[in-house]
CSV table of C-alpha atoms in Angstrom, one decimal:
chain,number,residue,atom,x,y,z
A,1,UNK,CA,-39.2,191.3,54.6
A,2,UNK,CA,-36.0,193.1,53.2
A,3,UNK,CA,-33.9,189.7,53.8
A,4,UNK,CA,-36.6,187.9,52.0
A,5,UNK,CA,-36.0,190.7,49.2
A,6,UNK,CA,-31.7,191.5,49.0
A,7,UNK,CA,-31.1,187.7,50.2
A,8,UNK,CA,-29.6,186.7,53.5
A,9,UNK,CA,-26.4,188.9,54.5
A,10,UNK,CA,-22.9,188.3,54.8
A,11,UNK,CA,-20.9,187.7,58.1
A,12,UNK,CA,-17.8,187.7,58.7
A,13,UNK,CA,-16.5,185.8,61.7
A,14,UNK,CA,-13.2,185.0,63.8
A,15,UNK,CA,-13.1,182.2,66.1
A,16,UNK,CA,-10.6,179.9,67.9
A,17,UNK,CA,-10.7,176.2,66.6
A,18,UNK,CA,-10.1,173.0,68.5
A,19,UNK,CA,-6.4,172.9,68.4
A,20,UNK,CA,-6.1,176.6,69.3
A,21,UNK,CA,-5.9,178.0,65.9
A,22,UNK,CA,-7.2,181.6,65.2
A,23,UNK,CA,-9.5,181.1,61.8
A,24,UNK,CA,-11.5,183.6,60.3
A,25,UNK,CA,-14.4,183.2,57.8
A,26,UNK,CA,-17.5,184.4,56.0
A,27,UNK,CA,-20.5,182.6,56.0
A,28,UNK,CA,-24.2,183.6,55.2
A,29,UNK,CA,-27.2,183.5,57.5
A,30,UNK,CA,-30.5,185.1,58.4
A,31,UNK,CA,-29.1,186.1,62.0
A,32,UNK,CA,-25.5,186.0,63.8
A,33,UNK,CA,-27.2,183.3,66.4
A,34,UNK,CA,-27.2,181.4,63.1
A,35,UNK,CA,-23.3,181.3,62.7
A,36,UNK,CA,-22.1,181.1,66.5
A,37,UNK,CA,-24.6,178.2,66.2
A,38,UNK,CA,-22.6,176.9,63.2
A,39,UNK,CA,-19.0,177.5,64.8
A,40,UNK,CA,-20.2,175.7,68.0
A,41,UNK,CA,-21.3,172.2,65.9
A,42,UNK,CA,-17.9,172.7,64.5
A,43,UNK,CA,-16.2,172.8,68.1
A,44,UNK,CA,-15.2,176.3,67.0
A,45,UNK,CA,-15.2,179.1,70.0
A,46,UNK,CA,-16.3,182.3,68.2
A,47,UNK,CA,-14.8,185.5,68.9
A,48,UNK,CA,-16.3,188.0,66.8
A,49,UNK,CA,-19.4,188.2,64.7
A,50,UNK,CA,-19.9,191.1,62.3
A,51,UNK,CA,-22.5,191.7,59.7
A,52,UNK,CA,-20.3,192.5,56.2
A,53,UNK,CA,-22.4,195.0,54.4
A,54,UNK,CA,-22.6,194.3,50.4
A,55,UNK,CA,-26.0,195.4,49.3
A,56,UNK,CA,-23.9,197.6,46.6
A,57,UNK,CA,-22.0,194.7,46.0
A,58,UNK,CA,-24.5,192.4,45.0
A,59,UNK,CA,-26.8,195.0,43.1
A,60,UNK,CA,-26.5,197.5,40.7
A,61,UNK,CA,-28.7,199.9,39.1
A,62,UNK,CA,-30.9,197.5,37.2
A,63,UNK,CA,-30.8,195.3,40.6
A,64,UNK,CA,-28.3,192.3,38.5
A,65,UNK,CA,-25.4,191.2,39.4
A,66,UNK,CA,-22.9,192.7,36.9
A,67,UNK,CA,-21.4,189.8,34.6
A,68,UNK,CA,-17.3,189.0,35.2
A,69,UNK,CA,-15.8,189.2,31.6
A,70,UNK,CA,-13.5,186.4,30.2
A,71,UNK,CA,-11.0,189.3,29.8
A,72,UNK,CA,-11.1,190.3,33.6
A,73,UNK,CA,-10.9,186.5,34.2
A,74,UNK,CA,-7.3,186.2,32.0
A,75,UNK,CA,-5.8,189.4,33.2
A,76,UNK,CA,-6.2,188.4,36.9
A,77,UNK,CA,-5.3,184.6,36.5
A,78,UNK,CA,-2.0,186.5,34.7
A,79,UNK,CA,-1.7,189.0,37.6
A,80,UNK,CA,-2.0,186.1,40.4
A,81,UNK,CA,0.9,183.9,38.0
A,82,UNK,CA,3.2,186.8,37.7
A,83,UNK,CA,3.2,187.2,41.8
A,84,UNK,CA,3.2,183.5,42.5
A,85,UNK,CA,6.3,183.2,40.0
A,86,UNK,CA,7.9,186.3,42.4
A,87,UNK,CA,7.4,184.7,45.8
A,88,UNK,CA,4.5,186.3,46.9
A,89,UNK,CA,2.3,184.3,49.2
A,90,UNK,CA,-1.7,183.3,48.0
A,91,UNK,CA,-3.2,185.4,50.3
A,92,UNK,CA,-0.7,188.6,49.8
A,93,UNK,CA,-1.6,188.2,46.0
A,94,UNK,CA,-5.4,187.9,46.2
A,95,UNK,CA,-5.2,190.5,48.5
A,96,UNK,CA,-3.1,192.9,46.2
A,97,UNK,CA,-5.4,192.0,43.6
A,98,UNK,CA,-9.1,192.8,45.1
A,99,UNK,CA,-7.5,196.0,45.7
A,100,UNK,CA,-6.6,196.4,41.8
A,101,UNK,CA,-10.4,195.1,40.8
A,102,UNK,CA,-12.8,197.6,39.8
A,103,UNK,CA,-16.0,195.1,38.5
A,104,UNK,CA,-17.9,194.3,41.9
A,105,UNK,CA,-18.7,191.2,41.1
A,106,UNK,CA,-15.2,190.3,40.3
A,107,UNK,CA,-14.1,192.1,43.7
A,108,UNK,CA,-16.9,190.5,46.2
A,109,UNK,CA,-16.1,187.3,44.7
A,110,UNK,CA,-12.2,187.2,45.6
A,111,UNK,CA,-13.0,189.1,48.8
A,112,UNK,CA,-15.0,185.7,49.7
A,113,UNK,CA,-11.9,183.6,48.5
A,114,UNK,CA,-9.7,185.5,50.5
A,115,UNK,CA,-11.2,184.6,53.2
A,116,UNK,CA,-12.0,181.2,52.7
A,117,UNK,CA,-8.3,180.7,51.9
A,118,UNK,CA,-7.0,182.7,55.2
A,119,UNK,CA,-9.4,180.3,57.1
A,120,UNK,CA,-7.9,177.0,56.3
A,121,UNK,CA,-9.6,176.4,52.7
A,122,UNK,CA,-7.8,175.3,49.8
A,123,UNK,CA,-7.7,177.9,47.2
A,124,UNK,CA,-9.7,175.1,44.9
A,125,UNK,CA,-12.1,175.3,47.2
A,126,UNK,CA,-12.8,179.0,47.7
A,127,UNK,CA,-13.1,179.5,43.9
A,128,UNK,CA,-15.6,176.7,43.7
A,129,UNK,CA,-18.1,178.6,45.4
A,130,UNK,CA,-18.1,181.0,42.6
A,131,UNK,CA,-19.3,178.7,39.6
A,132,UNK,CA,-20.3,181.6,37.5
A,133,UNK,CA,-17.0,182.6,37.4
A,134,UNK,CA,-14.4,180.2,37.7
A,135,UNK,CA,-16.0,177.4,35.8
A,136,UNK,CA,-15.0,173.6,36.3
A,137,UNK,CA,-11.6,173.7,33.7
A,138,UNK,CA,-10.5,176.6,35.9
A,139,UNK,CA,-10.8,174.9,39.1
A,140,UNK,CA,-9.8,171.5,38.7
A,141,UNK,CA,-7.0,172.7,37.4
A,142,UNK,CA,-6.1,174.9,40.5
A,143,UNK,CA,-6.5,171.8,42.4
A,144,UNK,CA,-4.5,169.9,40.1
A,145,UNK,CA,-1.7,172.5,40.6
A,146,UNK,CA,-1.7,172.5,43.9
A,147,UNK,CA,-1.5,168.8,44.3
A,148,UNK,CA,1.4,169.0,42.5
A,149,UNK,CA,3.4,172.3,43.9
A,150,UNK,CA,3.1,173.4,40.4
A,151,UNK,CA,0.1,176.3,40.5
A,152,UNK,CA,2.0,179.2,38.6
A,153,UNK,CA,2.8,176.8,35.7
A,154,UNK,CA,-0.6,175.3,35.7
A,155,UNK,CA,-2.5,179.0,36.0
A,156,UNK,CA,0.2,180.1,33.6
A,157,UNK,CA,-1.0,177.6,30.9
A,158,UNK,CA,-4.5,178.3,32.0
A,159,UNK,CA,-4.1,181.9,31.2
A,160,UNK,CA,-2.6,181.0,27.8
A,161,UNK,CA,-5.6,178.4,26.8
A,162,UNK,CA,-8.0,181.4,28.1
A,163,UNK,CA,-6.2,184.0,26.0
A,164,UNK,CA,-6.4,181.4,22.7
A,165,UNK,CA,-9.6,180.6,23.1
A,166,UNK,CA,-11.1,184.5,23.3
A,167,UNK,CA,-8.5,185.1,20.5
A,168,UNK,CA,-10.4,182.8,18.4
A,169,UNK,CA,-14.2,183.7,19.5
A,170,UNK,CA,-12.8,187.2,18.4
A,171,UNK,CA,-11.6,186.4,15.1
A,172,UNK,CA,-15.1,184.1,14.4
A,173,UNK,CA,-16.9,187.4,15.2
A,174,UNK,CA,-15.0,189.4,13.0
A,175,UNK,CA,-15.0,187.3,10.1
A,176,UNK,CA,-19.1,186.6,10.0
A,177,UNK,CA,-19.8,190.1,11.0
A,178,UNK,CA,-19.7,191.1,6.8
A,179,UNK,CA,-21.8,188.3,6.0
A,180,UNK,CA,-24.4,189.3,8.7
A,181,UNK,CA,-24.2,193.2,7.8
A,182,UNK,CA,-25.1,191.4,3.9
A,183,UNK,CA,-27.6,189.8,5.0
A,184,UNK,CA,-29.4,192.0,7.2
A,185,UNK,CA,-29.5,194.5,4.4
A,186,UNK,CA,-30.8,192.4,1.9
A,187,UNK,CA,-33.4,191.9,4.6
A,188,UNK,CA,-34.3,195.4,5.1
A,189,UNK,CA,-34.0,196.6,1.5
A,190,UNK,CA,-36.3,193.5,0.2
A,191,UNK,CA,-38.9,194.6,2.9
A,192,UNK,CA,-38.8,198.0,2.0
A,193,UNK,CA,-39.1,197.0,-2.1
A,194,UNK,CA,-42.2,195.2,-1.3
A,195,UNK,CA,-44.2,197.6,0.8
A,196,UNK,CA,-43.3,200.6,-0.8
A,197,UNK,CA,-42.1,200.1,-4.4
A,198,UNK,CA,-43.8,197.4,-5.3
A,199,UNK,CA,-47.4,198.2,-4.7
A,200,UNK,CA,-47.2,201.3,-6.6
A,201,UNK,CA,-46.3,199.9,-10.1
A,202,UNK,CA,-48.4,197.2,-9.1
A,203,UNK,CA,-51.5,199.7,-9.2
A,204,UNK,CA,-50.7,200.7,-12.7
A,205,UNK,CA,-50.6,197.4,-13.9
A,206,UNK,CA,-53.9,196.8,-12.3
A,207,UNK,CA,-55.4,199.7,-14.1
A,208,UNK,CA,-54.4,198.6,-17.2
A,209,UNK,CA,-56.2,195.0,-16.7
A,210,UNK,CA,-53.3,192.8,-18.6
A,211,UNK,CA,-52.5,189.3,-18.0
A,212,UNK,CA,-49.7,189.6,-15.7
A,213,UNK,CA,-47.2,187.0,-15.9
A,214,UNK,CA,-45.9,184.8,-13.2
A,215,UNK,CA,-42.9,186.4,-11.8
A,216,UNK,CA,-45.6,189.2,-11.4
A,217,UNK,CA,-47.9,187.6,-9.7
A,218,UNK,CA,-45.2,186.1,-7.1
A,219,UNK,CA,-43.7,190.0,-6.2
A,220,UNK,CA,-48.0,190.8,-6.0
A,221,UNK,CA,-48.6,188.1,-3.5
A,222,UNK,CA,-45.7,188.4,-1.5
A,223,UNK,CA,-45.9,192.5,-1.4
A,224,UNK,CA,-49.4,191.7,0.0
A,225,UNK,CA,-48.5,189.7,2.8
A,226,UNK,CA,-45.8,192.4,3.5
A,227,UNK,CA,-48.1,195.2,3.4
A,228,UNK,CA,-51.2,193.2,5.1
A,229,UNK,CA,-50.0,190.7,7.4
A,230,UNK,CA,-46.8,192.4,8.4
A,231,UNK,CA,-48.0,192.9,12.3
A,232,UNK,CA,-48.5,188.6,11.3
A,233,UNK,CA,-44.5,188.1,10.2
A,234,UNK,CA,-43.3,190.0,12.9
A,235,UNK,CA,-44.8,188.4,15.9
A,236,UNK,CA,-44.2,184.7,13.8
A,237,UNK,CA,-40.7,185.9,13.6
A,238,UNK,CA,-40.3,186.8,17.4
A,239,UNK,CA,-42.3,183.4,18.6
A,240,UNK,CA,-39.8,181.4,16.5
A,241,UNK,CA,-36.9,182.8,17.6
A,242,UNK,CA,-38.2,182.8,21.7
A,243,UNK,CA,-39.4,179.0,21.1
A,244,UNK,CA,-35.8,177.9,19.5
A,245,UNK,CA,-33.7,180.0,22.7
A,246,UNK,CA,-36.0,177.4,25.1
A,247,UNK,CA,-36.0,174.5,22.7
A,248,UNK,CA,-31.8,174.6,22.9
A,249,UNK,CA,-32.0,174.5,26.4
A,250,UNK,CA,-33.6,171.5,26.9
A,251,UNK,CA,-31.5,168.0,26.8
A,252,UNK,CA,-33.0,167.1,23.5
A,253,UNK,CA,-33.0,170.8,21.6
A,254,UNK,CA,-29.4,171.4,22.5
A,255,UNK,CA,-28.5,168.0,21.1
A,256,UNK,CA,-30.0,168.2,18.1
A,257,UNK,CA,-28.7,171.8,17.5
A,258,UNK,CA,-24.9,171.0,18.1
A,259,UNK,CA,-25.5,167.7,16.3
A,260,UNK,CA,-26.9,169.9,12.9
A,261,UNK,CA,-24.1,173.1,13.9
A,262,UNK,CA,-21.4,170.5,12.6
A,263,UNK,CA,-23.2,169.4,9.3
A,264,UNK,CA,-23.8,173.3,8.2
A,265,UNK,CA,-21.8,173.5,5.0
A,266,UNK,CA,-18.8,175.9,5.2
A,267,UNK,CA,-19.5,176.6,9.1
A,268,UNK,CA,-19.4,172.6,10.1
A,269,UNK,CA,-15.7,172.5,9.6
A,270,UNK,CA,-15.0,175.4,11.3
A,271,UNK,CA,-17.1,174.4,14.2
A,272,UNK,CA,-15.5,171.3,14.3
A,273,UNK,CA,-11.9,171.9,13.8
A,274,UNK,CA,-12.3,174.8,16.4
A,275,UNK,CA,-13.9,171.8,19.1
A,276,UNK,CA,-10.8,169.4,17.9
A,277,UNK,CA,-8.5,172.3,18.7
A,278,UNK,CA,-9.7,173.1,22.3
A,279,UNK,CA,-10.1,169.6,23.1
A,280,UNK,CA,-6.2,169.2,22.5
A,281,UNK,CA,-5.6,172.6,24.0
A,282,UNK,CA,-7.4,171.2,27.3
A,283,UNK,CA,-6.4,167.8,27.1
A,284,UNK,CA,-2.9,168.9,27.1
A,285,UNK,CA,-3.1,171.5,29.9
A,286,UNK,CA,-4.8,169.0,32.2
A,287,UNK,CA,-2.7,166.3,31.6
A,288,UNK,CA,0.3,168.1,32.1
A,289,UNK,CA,-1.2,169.0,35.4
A,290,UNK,CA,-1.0,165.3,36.8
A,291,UNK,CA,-5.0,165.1,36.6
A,292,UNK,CA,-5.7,161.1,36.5
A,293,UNK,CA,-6.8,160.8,32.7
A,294,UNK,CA,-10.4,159.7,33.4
A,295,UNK,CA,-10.8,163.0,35.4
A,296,UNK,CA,-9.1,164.8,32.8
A,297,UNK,CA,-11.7,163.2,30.3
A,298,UNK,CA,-14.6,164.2,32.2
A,299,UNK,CA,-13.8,167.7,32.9
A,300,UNK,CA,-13.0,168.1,29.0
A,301,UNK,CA,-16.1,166.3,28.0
A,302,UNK,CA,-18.1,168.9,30.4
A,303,UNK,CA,-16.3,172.2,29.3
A,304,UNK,CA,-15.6,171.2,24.8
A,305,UNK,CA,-19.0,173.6,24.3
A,306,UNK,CA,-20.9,170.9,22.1
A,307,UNK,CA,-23.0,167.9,23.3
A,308,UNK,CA,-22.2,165.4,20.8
A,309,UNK,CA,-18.9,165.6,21.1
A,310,UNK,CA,-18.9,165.4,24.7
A,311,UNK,CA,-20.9,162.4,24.4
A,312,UNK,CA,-18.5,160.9,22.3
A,313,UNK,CA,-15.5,161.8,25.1
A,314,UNK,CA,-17.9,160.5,28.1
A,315,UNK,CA,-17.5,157.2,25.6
A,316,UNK,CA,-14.0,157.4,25.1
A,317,UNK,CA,-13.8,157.6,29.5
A,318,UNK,CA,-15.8,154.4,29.0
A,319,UNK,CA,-13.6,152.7,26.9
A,320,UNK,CA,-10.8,154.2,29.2
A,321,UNK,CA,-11.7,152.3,32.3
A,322,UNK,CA,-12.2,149.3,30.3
A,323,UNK,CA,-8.6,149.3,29.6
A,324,UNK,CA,-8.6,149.9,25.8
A,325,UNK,CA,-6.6,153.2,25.8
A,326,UNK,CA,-7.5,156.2,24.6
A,327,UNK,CA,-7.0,155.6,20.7
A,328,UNK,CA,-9.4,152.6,20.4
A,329,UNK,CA,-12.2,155.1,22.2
A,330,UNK,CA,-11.8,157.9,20.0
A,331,UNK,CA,-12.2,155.7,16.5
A,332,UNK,CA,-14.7,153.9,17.5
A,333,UNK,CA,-16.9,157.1,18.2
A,334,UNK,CA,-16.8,158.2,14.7
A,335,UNK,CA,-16.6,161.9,15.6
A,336,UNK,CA,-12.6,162.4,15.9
A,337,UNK,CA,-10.6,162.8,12.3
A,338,UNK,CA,-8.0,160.1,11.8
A,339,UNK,CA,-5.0,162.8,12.5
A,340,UNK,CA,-6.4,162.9,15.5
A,341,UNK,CA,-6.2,159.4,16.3
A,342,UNK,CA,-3.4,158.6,14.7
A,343,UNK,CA,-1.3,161.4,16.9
A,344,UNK,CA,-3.1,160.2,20.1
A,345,UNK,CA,-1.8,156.5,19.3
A,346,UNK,CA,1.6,157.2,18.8
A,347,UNK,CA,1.7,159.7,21.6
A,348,UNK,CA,0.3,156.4,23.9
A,349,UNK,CA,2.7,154.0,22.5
A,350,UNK,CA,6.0,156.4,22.6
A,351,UNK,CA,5.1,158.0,25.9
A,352,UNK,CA,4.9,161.6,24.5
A,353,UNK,CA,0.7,162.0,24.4
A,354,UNK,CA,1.7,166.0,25.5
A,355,UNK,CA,3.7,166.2,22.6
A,356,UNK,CA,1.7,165.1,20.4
A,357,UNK,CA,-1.4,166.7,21.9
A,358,UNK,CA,0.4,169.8,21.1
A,359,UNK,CA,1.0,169.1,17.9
A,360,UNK,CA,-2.6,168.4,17.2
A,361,UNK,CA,-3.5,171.5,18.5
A,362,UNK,CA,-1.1,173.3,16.5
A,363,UNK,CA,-2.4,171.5,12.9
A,364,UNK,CA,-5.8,172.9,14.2
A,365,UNK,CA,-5.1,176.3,15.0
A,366,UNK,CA,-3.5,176.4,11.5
A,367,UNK,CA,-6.4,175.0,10.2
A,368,UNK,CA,-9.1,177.4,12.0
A,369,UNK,CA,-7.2,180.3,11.2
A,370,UNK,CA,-7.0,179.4,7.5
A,371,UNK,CA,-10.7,178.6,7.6
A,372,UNK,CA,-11.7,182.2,9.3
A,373,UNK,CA,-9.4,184.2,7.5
A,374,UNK,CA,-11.2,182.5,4.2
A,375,UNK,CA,-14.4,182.4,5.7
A,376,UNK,CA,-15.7,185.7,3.9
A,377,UNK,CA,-14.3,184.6,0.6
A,378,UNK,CA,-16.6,181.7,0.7
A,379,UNK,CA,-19.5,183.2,1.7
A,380,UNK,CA,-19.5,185.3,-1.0
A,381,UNK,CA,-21.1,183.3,-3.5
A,382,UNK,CA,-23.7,182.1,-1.9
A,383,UNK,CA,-24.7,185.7,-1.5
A,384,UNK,CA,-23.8,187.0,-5.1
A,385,UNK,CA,-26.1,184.2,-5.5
A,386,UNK,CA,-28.7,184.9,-3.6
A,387,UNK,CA,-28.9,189.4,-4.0
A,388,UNK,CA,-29.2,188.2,-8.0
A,389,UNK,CA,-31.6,185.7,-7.5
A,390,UNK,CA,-33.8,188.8,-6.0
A,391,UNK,CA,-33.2,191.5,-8.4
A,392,UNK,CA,-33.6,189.0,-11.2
A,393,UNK,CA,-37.4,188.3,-9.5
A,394,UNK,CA,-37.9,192.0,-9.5
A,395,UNK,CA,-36.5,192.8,-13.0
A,396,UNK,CA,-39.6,190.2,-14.1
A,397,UNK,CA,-42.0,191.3,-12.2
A,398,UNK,CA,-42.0,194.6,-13.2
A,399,UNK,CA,-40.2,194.9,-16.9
A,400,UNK,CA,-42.3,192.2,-18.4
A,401,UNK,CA,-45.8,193.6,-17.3
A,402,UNK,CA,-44.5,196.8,-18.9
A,403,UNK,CA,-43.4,195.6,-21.9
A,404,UNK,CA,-46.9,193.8,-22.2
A,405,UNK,CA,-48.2,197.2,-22.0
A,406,UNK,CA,-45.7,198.7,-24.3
A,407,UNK,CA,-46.8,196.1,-26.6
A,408,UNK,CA,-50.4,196.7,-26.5
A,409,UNK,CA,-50.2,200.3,-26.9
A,410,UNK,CA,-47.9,200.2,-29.9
């Protein structure tokens, strides 16, 4: 029953392999018959068997997994570049560095590299168990470096395209939190205008029995369906927002919502230009790895962050292995802007695509940081706009019912 519960456990094994070779491993199973089974299809002879004990390790006090931050991910893909660069074998560094780990997850994750790499496994392949982690970009690259005898550089440039692109989310965060701090106050303060100010001038002008204008009618009805049906908004509000978290995870949903994120006035451009810069970011890094470039196409296409444009790059590998470039591809999707092209061409034609993938990336950054820094600035109107439009709806529906009154009494 308690395997059935925490999962099946960890063991750890050493065993002598066909050619003599001392290997050790981990492997999971319900019971150590399980993995001298294993070892013995594998013409393995096993030596030692032990159960690793990581209940602590894979729980914690809300029984989850505790989530490995992009920051822990960047400082120990800088860590494992600065050693590499030094002379310091793989599995001395990943060894130093589970030591210097402190998140669990992070720590029983390279612990299970560790030993997948000091039993034979390509260091590719250990951190390929570990999806949740070290996602696709980060793997193929490692691969890609290693193919080449170039992994610092590659992990080096992977550490820089990881640094850029939390450098960015950062800056997007900080430049819509005002607007959201607006908006969420003009949120709170209408609610609170038309359950609690509202209804008491509108008793007076009930009393009095005047025609009430229009503007006063609009603040009565909606004040009502505040004060009545407010048990009603809430749970409408909630169901919406639970059905469009599933609806964006389906095929179609998620489509349909990265489709409409790039036609949002004001935040289309930025959503685009940001996509534009991180495909040239990771076309660039890739490429310069020695990844074949309809590999390099895929794994870009799988990791941009937006559907439609990865289904305009799955195009472009299309076009690719048709033999039409990369250029052609990109135009005829209708998604990339002409710089864009244009740079790709050239870079084709002169043999410096790096270059000028650089170069794009460059105009992009410029042009995302100009967008987020102004972001705020163009925002404002729209809500200038909008907190006038609401205290102009107010300032009628309650001065001209009192000056009705004022009237009448005069």
């Amino acid at each position: 029953k308690l395997r059935e519960i925490w999962g099946m456990p960890l063991y750890e094994y050493k065993a002598i392999n066909d050619i003599g070779k001392t290997i050790t491993g981990t492997m999971e199973a319900l019971y150590p018959s399980a993995v001298s089974e294993y070892l013995d299809s594998q013409n393995f002879v096993p030596l030692k068997i032990t159960e690793k004990k990581q209940t602590s390790l894979k729980i914690n006090l809300i029984g989850k997994r505790k989530k490995v931050k992009t920051d822990e991910i960047i400082n120990f893909t800088k860590q494992l570049v600065t050693l590499l660069k030094a002379g310091v074998p793989i599995i001395s560094s990943l060894e130093s560095l589970i030591e210097q780990t402190d998140n669990p997850t992070m720590k029983e994750a390279l612990t299970q590299v560790y030993h997948d790499v000091e039993g034979g496994s390509n260091f590719s392949d250990a951190l390929k168990k570990h999806p949740d982690i070290f996602g696709e970009l980060y793997v193929n690259s490692v691969r890609a470096g290693e193919a080449g005898g170039v992994l610092d550089q590659v992990l080096g440039r992977l550490g820089m395209l990881m640094s850029y692109e939390q450098e960015m989310k950062a800056k997007i965060k900080g430049a819509i939190r005002y607007p959201i701090i607006v908006i969420c106050g003009i949120v709170i303060g209408f609610s609170v205008l038309m359950t609690v100010v509202v209804p008491k001038f509108m008793s007076l002008f009930a009393s009095a029995g005047a025609k009430l204008p229009l503007p006063t009618r609009i603040l009565i009805g909606i004040s009502n369906v505040f004060k009545n049906y407010w048990w009603l908004l809430l749970i409408t509000a909630v169901s919406l927002f639970v059905f469009f978290i599933n609806y964006i995870k389906t095929k179609k949903g998620r489509y349909q919502w990265d489709s409409l994120k790039l036609k949002i006035p004001i935040f289309g451009k930025l959503f685009l230009k940001s996509a534009m810069s991180r495909f040239a970011h990771m076309f660039e890094t890739l490429n310069k790895s020695g990844l074949p470039i309809l590999q390099t196409m895929e794994i870009v296409s799988k990791t941009i962050g937006n559907v439609v444009i990865a289904e305009s790059l799955e195009k472009v590998g299309q076009g690719i292995e048709k033999g039409k470039g990369i250029a052609k591809p990109l135009q005829d999707s209708k998604l990339f802007p002409p710089l864009v092209i244009r740079m790709i061409s050239v870079g084709e034609q002169s043999g410096s695509l790096d270059e000028m993938l650089r170069n794009v990336s460059e105009h992009y950054d410029t042009e995302v940081n100009y967008l987020i820094q102004n972001l705020v600035s163009m925002i404002e109107p729209i809500l200038t706009v909008t907190i006038g439009a609401i205290i102009l709806l107010l300032a009628l529906g309650i001065f001209l019912p009192m000056w009705s009154l004022m009237s009448a009494v005069q």
